Amino acid sequence: MTRTNTAIQQPTAGDNLEALFQPRSIAVVGASANTRSQGYEYVEGLVKFGFPGPIYPVNPKLDELLGLKAYPRLEAIPGPVDFVISAVPATAVFDLVEGAKAKGVKLIHFFTARFSETGRPDGAEAERELREKTKAAGIRVIGPNCMGLYYPKRRITIDPMFLDEPGSVGFLSQSGSHAFRLIGRGRNRGLQFSKVISYGNALDLNEVDFLKHFADDPDTNVIAAYIEGIRDGQRFFEALRYAAARKPVLVLKGGRTSAGHAAASSHTASLASEQNIWNIAVRQAGALEMGSLNELTDMLVAYECVGPARGPRVAVLGGAGGGTVEAADLCAEAGLEMPPIPQTIRESLRERLPYAWDWIGNPLDVSIMMGESNEMDILEMMAAHSIYDGIMLNFHVERALHRLGVDRLPAEAIDRMKRLGTANGKALMMIVEEPESRDESRLRGVLAARDQMAAAGIAIYPSIERATQIMGRYVRYEAQRRALG
Amino acid sequence: MTRTNTAIQQPTAGDNLEALFQPRSIAVVGASANTRSQGYEYVEGLVKFGFPGPIYPVNPKLDELLGLKAYPRLEAIPGPVDFVISAVPATAVFDLVEGAKAKGVKLIHFFTARFSETGRPDGAEAERELREKTKAAGIRVIGPNCMGLYYPKRRITIDPMFLDEPGSVGFLSQSGSHAFRLIGRGRNRGLQFSKVISYGNALDLNEVDFLKHFADDPDTNVIAAYIEGIRDGQRFFEALRYAAARKPVLVLKGGRTSAGHAAASSHTASLASEQNIWNIAVRQAGALEMGSLNELTDMLVAYECVGPARGPRVAVLGGAGGGTVEAADLCAEAGLEMPPIPQTIRESLRERLPYAWDWIGNPLDVSIMMGESNEMDILEMMAAHSIYDGIMLNFHVERALHRLGVDRLPAEAIDRMKRLGTANGKALMMIVEEPESRDESRLRGVLAARDQMAAAGIAIYPSIERATQIMGRYVRYEAQRRALG
């Protein structure tokens, strides 16, 4: 037998998580008829998503909710209950655990908050007691103080407004608001999720379990993590290495600074960690550290929509004039290269562009040329050439609409852009800045074009700074991952 | 007489520029009836802005344009012509200069391009000849290859869509597209301009003249410069020092990298400069270097809308949960400080917020509290306290609208936010991210709220990253300016 010296200690829940995440039935305890409450929205979400098993609203004050029969207590439910979502106040959780134990519940998600994150001794004590009681009852726990599970493939959601189509991003987030924001923003940019788990104070199931789960989850292609505190450094870094050996892992640490840490401790009661040690360990584990939720979103868009990260050599459509110069500076500062337009392409343009064939460069300045079609023709030649690894389009939608005299970009134009990447197996990024116009029809045109592009699976970035930074990091991280095999 | 050892060599046009910028009449040579052409838009802009003197469209093919009598040549115009805007092709400029000389024209702006920026010997030669001929004729020149002058107070504009209200930002831009973008984006964020000068290849009037002009211009409070190349390093840095001694000066260099330089040379034929020498010299001159047009825009919003930069100690409304932690990390990383909520404020909240008075912190996590009004009450107390220099509101407009059950933010809420800064003489920044929702009414609500805030003169930033970075740099640059006296 060959001895392996990189043996990974198996995290606790590991393979069993998937079974927990496929309950036969769900009870929402603390269900509410108040349409602005989370106790309503959990039920509404499950109904709207068409969760295939029974959904049981539990609240002694309700007879029914959204057409579902309501029950006064968990124990009053006739059938088995696998998964409980708790939206009751902190004072009611121990009764709930008693009932759950009696019903043979396997998993509870505590949306319920006001535990150790308050920084008060009684809150911390209640959390310790909750840990003991659930452990003794053999019930696994997500939370407390979190939004819980979004698993569109199994028709489980946190919010009725979320997209019900599954995708391949797995996100574990200690923060519920980060989960909401990533899902919400991601939707506008073509991101879809295998699962999102908001896990708050991590009383039981924690980052180690979820990393391991996503690492082995066949539906997950890229793992994103928002982490404020870790319980066990060694087990965490082992799980991180395990996951990063299998998939790209993007880690955003909340509480990197002492001020941030102070905020994190009153958010999810997380403990401090040494920033330097953290940085080195994350890098050594093979994961990529992110600096903000926007950067995390941008990088996920790279993984989901940009296409292959062959290398740093990009063909750039540079906006116009100063925008072209800016694109060049920002590409160079992000570690990208812009090989000049090959002579063969120039020669083939000599007749069609007598005034510009020898003058145009990379980035391509649109203000040098006349009309849209020349740009796309040249870009298609560049995209097909082996000297380029990717294409970046700094595309001024508003000006294009104005120039074309239309209020919607034609679908053929979107297709043609998309094919620049897909037809050549290359990375493609589109920069669509926020509309400058206050003119309603122009504004709608830009927003519609962006939606069309996102729907076509084109990666969209809101600024050239963000696009270039992400392209640079994406290419380098993928090169590093290839090098590590 | 006291001898001064920091005597500044007077830049050439200096004080005479203002006279050039107040022409009695304007001729647009190459005026066109094609509504998509610049030769149309210059005329349309002057008409729409109500330029108070005669406007003369010049084009042998036109009898009239927009109700104005057109002339076949400059010499056919009956009255005096002070300022000519040239939209003719490069081949026609020498005839134009002859005519302008005959008419006693004082200033020509050449929108006309295809000179040295083409990189071709004939283009460079034509530019040299144009310089000689205009100089011999005693005519000052803006350009060629640029968009020219936007001077709303004197009813002169580049584009009919620009805001006709004057403000106090002076912008000299070697790039026309950067001028357009800054004016367009600035409009949505409350920026208004004293003058914007897009000056392209800088054949005659250049960065030295414009810096000196804005330094002495009583209508200009802050100077922004986009520069690709400089003609004379020593005179430039003297002018920069002269300007920075009088006003904040924000400098964006196009062509900082060798790739960017290559792009700049085919844009405005600018020469390379050593980046390190540039950085040091800009800093020593007392100006502030910017990394992108977005950063420049953001910093101008600070100068125009944020209020006094007393120091780095901020009170932060931190979004919610993970957003609060992120705000804290990003503030700390931007060099800002977040002093804890003073005990006196805590004590005064003890009765009203029994569950949170000892738990809340700075940044203030809205998810800890119930309802909007508590947040604003606490922020008002913090804003009034001497321990804070500024207030940053990471304000989730979409969620607020949802929570309040309204589709427009009430005007009183906007006023109350605004007063956090004005009532206490402190810096105030509002972060309004792009709407996540695809719901049309929510989207409109967020855009409307942003417009309301901008109209109220509140500084708006599109992300917490951008807001914190700018607040940090704004505070440090102003401290440096105060230290230099």
CSV table of C-alpha atoms in Angstrom, one decimal, chain A residues 121-412:
chain,number,residue,atom,x,y,z
A,121,PRO,CA,-23.3,36.2,28.9
A,122,ASP,CA,-26.9,35.0,28.8
A,123,GLY,CA,-26.9,34.9,25.0
A,124,ALA,CA,-23.7,32.9,25.0
A,125,GLU,CA,-25.0,30.6,27.6
A,126,ALA,CA,-28.2,30.0,25.7
A,127,GLU,CA,-26.2,29.1,22.6
A,128,ARG,CA,-24.1,26.6,24.6
A,129,GLU,CA,-27.3,25.0,25.9
A,130,LEU,CA,-28.8,24.9,22.5
A,131,ARG,CA,-25.7,23.1,21.2
A,132,GLU,CA,-25.9,20.5,24.0
A,133,LYS,CA,-29.6,19.9,23.6
A,134,THR,CA,-29.5,19.5,19.8
A,135,LYS,CA,-26.5,17.3,20.0
A,136,ALA,CA,-28.1,15.1,22.6
A,137,ALA,CA,-31.2,14.8,20.4
A,138,GLY,CA,-29.1,13.8,17.4
A,139,ILE,CA,-30.3,16.9,15.5
A,140,ARG,CA,-27.9,18.7,13.2
A,141,VAL,CA,-28.1,22.5,13.2
A,142,ILE,CA,-27.6,25.4,10.7
A,143,GLY,CA,-27.3,28.6,12.6
A,144,PRO,CA,-28.5,30.2,14.7
A,145,ASN,CA,-28.7,33.8,13.5
A,146,CYS,CA,-28.8,33.1,9.8
A,147,MET,CA,-31.0,32.8,6.7
A,148,GLY,CA,-30.5,29.1,6.1
A,149,LEU,CA,-30.6,27.0,2.9
A,150,TYR,CA,-31.3,27.9,-0.7
A,151,TYR,CA,-31.3,24.8,-2.8
A,152,PRO,CA,-33.2,25.5,-6.0
A,153,LYS,CA,-32.8,22.0,-7.5
A,154,ARG,CA,-34.7,20.6,-4.5
A,155,ARG,CA,-37.2,23.5,-4.5
A,156,ILE,CA,-36.0,24.9,-1.2
A,157,THR,CA,-35.5,28.7,-0.9
A,158,ILE,CA,-34.9,31.5,1.6
A,159,ASP,CA,-36.9,34.0,-0.3
A,160,PRO,CA,-39.7,33.7,-2.8
A,161,MET,CA,-38.1,36.2,-5.1
A,162,PHE,CA,-34.9,34.2,-5.7
A,163,LEU,CA,-34.4,32.5,-9.1
A,164,ASP,CA,-35.8,29.0,-9.1
A,165,GLU,CA,-33.3,27.7,-11.7
A,166,PRO,CA,-30.4,25.8,-10.4
A,167,GLY,CA,-26.8,26.6,-11.4
A,168,SER,CA,-23.3,25.5,-10.4
A,169,VAL,CA,-22.0,28.1,-7.9
A,170,GLY,CA,-21.9,26.8,-4.3
A,171,PHE,CA,-21.8,29.6,-1.6
A,172,LEU,CA,-21.3,29.1,2.1
A,173,SER,CA,-21.9,32.4,3.9
A,174,GLN,CA,-21.7,33.2,7.5
A,175,SER,CA,-23.7,36.3,6.7
A,176,GLY,CA,-27.4,36.2,5.6
A,177,SER,CA,-27.2,39.7,4.0
A,178,HIS,CA,-24.2,38.7,2.0
A,179,ALA,CA,-26.1,35.6,0.8
A,180,PHE,CA,-29.0,37.8,-0.2
A,181,ARG,CA,-26.8,40.3,-1.9
A,182,LEU,CA,-24.8,37.8,-3.9
A,183,ILE,CA,-27.9,35.9,-5.0
A,184,GLY,CA,-29.6,39.2,-6.0
A,185,ARG,CA,-26.7,40.8,-7.8
A,186,GLY,CA,-25.7,37.5,-9.3
A,187,ARG,CA,-29.1,37.1,-10.9
A,188,ASN,CA,-28.6,40.3,-12.9
A,189,ARG,CA,-25.2,39.0,-14.1
A,190,GLY,CA,-26.1,35.4,-15.1
A,191,LEU,CA,-25.1,33.7,-11.8
A,192,GLN,CA,-27.0,30.6,-10.7
A,193,PHE,CA,-26.4,28.5,-7.7
A,194,SER,CA,-26.2,24.8,-6.8
A,195,LYS,CA,-26.7,25.7,-3.1
A,196,VAL,CA,-26.3,28.7,-0.9
A,197,ILE,CA,-26.0,28.1,2.9
A,198,SER,CA,-26.2,31.0,5.3
A,199,TYR,CA,-25.0,29.6,8.6
A,200,GLY,CA,-24.5,32.5,11.0
A,201,ASN,CA,-23.1,31.5,14.4
A,202,ALA,CA,-22.2,28.0,13.3
A,203,LEU,CA,-23.3,26.3,16.5
A,204,ASP,CA,-22.9,22.8,14.8
A,205,LEU,CA,-22.5,22.6,11.1
A,206,ASN,CA,-19.8,25.0,10.0
A,207,GLU,CA,-17.4,26.1,7.3
A,208,VAL,CA,-15.5,22.8,7.5
A,209,ASP,CA,-18.6,20.7,6.8
A,210,PHE,CA,-19.8,23.0,4.0
A,211,LEU,CA,-16.4,23.2,2.2
A,212,LYS,CA,-16.1,19.5,2.2
A,213,HIS,CA,-19.7,19.1,1.0
A,214,PHE,CA,-19.3,21.5,-1.9
A,215,ALA,CA,-15.9,19.9,-2.8
A,216,ASP,CA,-17.7,16.6,-3.3
A,217,ASP,CA,-21.0,18.0,-4.7
A,218,PRO,CA,-21.3,17.1,-8.4
A,219,ASP,CA,-23.6,20.1,-9.0
A,220,THR,CA,-21.0,22.6,-7.8
A,221,ASN,CA,-18.3,23.8,-10.1
A,222,VAL,CA,-16.9,26.8,-8.1
A,223,ILE,CA,-17.0,27.4,-4.4
A,224,ALA,CA,-17.5,30.8,-2.8
A,225,ALA,CA,-17.1,31.3,1.0
A,226,TYR,CA,-17.8,34.3,3.2
A,227,ILE,CA,-16.3,33.5,6.6
A,228,GLU,CA,-16.1,35.7,9.7
A,229,GLY,CA,-14.6,33.2,12.1
A,230,ILE,CA,-13.4,29.6,12.2
A,231,ARG,CA,-13.7,27.1,15.0
A,232,ASP,CA,-10.7,25.0,14.4
A,233,GLY,CA,-7.8,26.4,12.2
A,234,GLN,CA,-6.2,23.1,11.4
A,235,ARG,CA,-9.4,21.4,10.3
A,236,PHE,CA,-10.5,24.5,8.4
A,237,PHE,CA,-7.3,24.6,6.4
A,238,GLU,CA,-7.4,20.9,5.7
A,239,ALA,CA,-11.0,21.3,4.4
A,240,LEU,CA,-9.9,24.3,2.4
A,241,ARG,CA,-7.0,22.4,0.8
A,242,TYR,CA,-9.3,19.4,0.2
A,243,ALA,CA,-11.8,21.7,-1.6
A,244,ALA,CA,-9.2,23.8,-3.5
A,245,ALA,CA,-7.6,20.6,-4.8
A,246,ARG,CA,-10.9,19.8,-6.5
A,247,LYS,CA,-12.5,23.1,-7.5
A,248,PRO,CA,-11.7,26.8,-7.6
A,249,VAL,CA,-12.4,28.2,-4.1
A,250,LEU,CA,-12.9,31.9,-3.5
A,251,VAL,CA,-12.7,33.1,0.1
A,252,LEU,CA,-13.9,36.4,1.4
A,253,LYS,CA,-12.9,37.0,5.1
A,254,GLY,CA,-15.1,39.3,7.1
A,255,GLY,CA,-13.2,40.9,10.0
A,256,ARG,CA,-9.8,41.1,8.4
A,257,THR,CA,-9.1,44.4,10.2
A,258,SER,CA,-9.4,44.9,13.9
A,259,ALA,CA,-12.4,47.3,13.3
A,260,GLY,CA,-13.9,44.6,11.0
A,261,HIS,CA,-13.3,42.0,13.6
A,262,ALA,CA,-15.1,44.1,16.2
A,263,ALA,CA,-18.1,44.3,13.9
A,264,ALA,CA,-17.9,40.6,13.1
A,265,SER,CA,-18.0,39.6,16.8
A,266,SER,CA,-21.3,41.4,17.3
A,267,HIS,CA,-22.6,40.0,14.1
A,268,THR,CA,-21.9,36.2,14.4
A,269,ALA,CA,-19.8,36.1,17.5
A,270,SER,CA,-16.7,35.2,15.5
A,271,LEU,CA,-13.2,35.0,17.1
A,272,ALA,CA,-10.2,36.9,15.8
A,273,SER,CA,-7.6,35.4,13.6
A,274,GLU,CA,-4.2,36.7,12.7
A,275,GLN,CA,-4.5,38.3,9.3
A,276,ASN,CA,-1.0,37.4,8.1
A,277,ILE,CA,-1.3,33.8,9.0
A,278,TRP,CA,-4.7,33.7,7.4
A,279,ASN,CA,-3.4,35.2,4.1
A,280,ILE,CA,-0.6,32.7,3.9
A,281,ALA,CA,-2.6,29.8,4.8
A,282,VAL,CA,-5.4,30.5,2.3
A,283,ARG,CA,-2.8,30.9,-0.4
A,284,GLN,CA,-1.0,27.7,0.6
A,285,ALA,CA,-4.3,25.9,0.6
A,286,GLY,CA,-4.8,26.8,-3.0
A,287,ALA,CA,-7.8,29.1,-2.5
A,288,LEU,CA,-8.1,32.7,-3.7
A,289,GLU,CA,-8.7,35.5,-1.4
A,290,MET,CA,-11.2,38.2,-2.2
A,291,GLY,CA,-11.4,41.8,-0.9
A,292,SER,CA,-15.1,42.5,-1.1
A,293,LEU,CA,-18.5,41.1,-1.9
A,294,ASN,CA,-18.3,42.9,-5.3
A,295,GLU,CA,-15.0,41.3,-6.1
A,296,LEU,CA,-16.4,37.9,-5.1
A,297,THR,CA,-19.4,38.5,-7.4
A,298,ASP,CA,-17.1,39.6,-10.2
A,299,MET,CA,-14.9,36.5,-9.9
A,300,LEU,CA,-17.9,34.2,-9.9
A,301,VAL,CA,-19.0,35.8,-13.1
A,302,ALA,CA,-15.6,35.0,-14.5
A,303,TYR,CA,-16.0,31.4,-13.6
A,304,GLU,CA,-19.5,31.1,-14.8
A,305,CYS,CA,-19.6,33.3,-17.9
A,306,VAL,CA,-16.1,34.4,-19.1
A,307,GLY,CA,-14.9,31.1,-20.7
A,308,PRO,CA,-11.5,29.5,-20.5
A,309,ALA,CA,-8.6,31.4,-18.8
A,310,ARG,CA,-5.9,30.5,-21.4
A,311,GLY,CA,-3.5,33.3,-20.6
A,312,PRO,CA,-3.0,37.1,-20.1
A,313,ARG,CA,-3.0,38.2,-23.8
A,314,VAL,CA,-6.1,40.2,-24.5
A,315,ALA,CA,-7.6,41.9,-27.5
A,316,VAL,CA,-9.4,45.0,-26.3
A,317,LEU,CA,-12.0,47.2,-27.8
A,318,GLY,CA,-11.1,50.3,-26.0
A,319,GLY,CA,-14.1,52.5,-25.9
A,320,ALA,CA,-13.0,55.7,-27.6
A,321,GLY,CA,-10.1,58.1,-27.2
A,322,GLY,CA,-9.3,58.6,-23.6
A,323,GLY,CA,-11.2,55.4,-22.8
A,324,THR,CA,-8.8,53.5,-25.1
A,325,VAL,CA,-5.8,54.8,-23.2
A,326,GLU,CA,-7.5,54.1,-19.9
A,327,ALA,CA,-8.2,50.5,-21.0
A,328,ALA,CA,-4.6,50.1,-21.9
A,329,ASP,CA,-3.3,51.5,-18.6
A,330,LEU,CA,-5.7,49.4,-16.5
A,331,CYS,CA,-5.0,46.2,-18.5
A,332,ALA,CA,-1.2,46.7,-18.0
A,333,GLU,CA,-1.7,47.5,-14.3
A,334,ALA,CA,-3.8,44.3,-13.9
A,335,GLY,CA,-1.0,42.2,-15.4
A,336,LEU,CA,-2.6,41.7,-18.8
A,337,GLU,CA,-0.8,41.9,-22.1
A,338,MET,CA,-2.1,43.5,-25.3
A,339,PRO,CA,-0.2,42.1,-28.2
A,340,PRO,CA,-0.3,44.4,-31.2
A,341,ILE,CA,-2.6,43.6,-34.1
A,342,PRO,CA,-0.7,41.0,-36.2
A,343,GLN,CA,0.6,42.2,-39.6
A,344,THR,CA,-1.5,39.6,-41.5
A,345,ILE,CA,-4.7,41.2,-40.1
A,346,ARG,CA,-3.5,44.7,-40.8
A,347,GLU,CA,-2.7,43.8,-44.4
A,348,SER,CA,-6.1,42.2,-44.9
A,349,LEU,CA,-7.6,45.6,-43.8
A,350,ARG,CA,-5.5,47.8,-46.1
A,351,GLU,CA,-8.2,48.1,-48.8
A,352,ARG,CA,-11.2,48.3,-46.6
A,353,LEU,CA,-9.7,50.8,-44.1
A,354,PRO,CA,-7.2,52.8,-46.2
A,355,TYR,CA,-7.2,55.6,-43.6
A,356,ALA,CA,-6.8,53.5,-40.6
A,357,TRP,CA,-5.3,50.0,-41.3
A,358,ASP,CA,-1.8,51.0,-40.3
A,359,TRP,CA,-2.9,53.3,-37.5
A,360,ILE,CA,-5.3,51.2,-35.4
A,361,GLY,CA,-3.9,49.3,-32.5
A,362,ASN,CA,-4.7,47.1,-29.5
A,363,PRO,CA,-6.7,48.4,-27.7
A,364,LEU,CA,-8.8,49.3,-30.7
A,365,ASP,CA,-10.0,52.9,-30.6
A,366,VAL,CA,-13.5,53.0,-32.1
A,367,SER,CA,-13.3,56.8,-32.7
A,368,ILE,CA,-10.6,56.2,-35.3
A,369,MET,CA,-13.0,54.2,-37.5
A,370,MET,CA,-16.3,54.9,-39.1
A,371,GLY,CA,-19.3,52.8,-38.2
A,372,GLU,CA,-19.9,49.8,-36.0
A,373,SER,CA,-19.3,47.0,-38.4
A,374,ASN,CA,-15.6,47.6,-39.0
A,375,GLU,CA,-14.9,47.2,-35.3
A,376,MET,CA,-16.7,43.9,-35.1
A,377,ASP,CA,-15.0,42.6,-38.3
A,378,ILE,CA,-11.6,43.5,-36.8
A,379,LEU,CA,-12.4,42.0,-33.4
A,380,GLU,CA,-13.5,38.8,-35.1
A,381,MET,CA,-10.2,38.5,-36.8
A,382,MET,CA,-8.3,39.3,-33.6
A,383,ALA,CA,-10.5,36.8,-31.6
A,384,ALA,CA,-9.7,34.1,-34.1
A,385,HIS,CA,-5.9,34.7,-34.0
A,386,SER,CA,-3.8,32.5,-31.7
A,387,ILE,CA,-1.9,35.4,-30.3
A,388,TYR,CA,-4.9,36.4,-28.2
A,389,ASP,CA,-6.2,34.5,-25.2
A,390,GLY,CA,-9.2,36.6,-24.5
A,391,ILE,CA,-11.3,39.5,-25.7
A,392,MET,CA,-12.5,42.5,-23.6
A,393,LEU,CA,-15.2,44.8,-25.0
A,394,ASN,CA,-15.4,48.2,-23.4
A,395,PHE,CA,-18.7,48.7,-25.0
A,396,HIS,CA,-20.6,52.0,-24.7
A,397,VAL,CA,-24.1,50.7,-25.2
A,398,GLU,CA,-25.7,54.1,-24.9
A,399,ARG,CA,-23.6,55.6,-27.6
A,400,ALA,CA,-24.1,52.6,-29.8
A,401,LEU,CA,-27.8,52.9,-29.5
A,402,HIS,CA,-27.6,56.6,-30.3
A,403,ARG,CA,-25.4,56.0,-33.3
A,404,LEU,CA,-27.5,53.2,-34.7
A,405,GLY,CA,-30.6,55.2,-34.1
A,406,VAL,CA,-32.4,52.4,-32.3
A,407,ASP,CA,-33.7,51.9,-28.8
A,408,ARG,CA,-32.8,48.2,-28.5
A,409,LEU,CA,-29.6,46.4,-29.5
A,410,PRO,CA,-30.5,43.9,-32.3
A,411,ALA,CA,-30.3,40.2,-31.1
A,412,GLU,CA,-27.8,39.5,-33.9
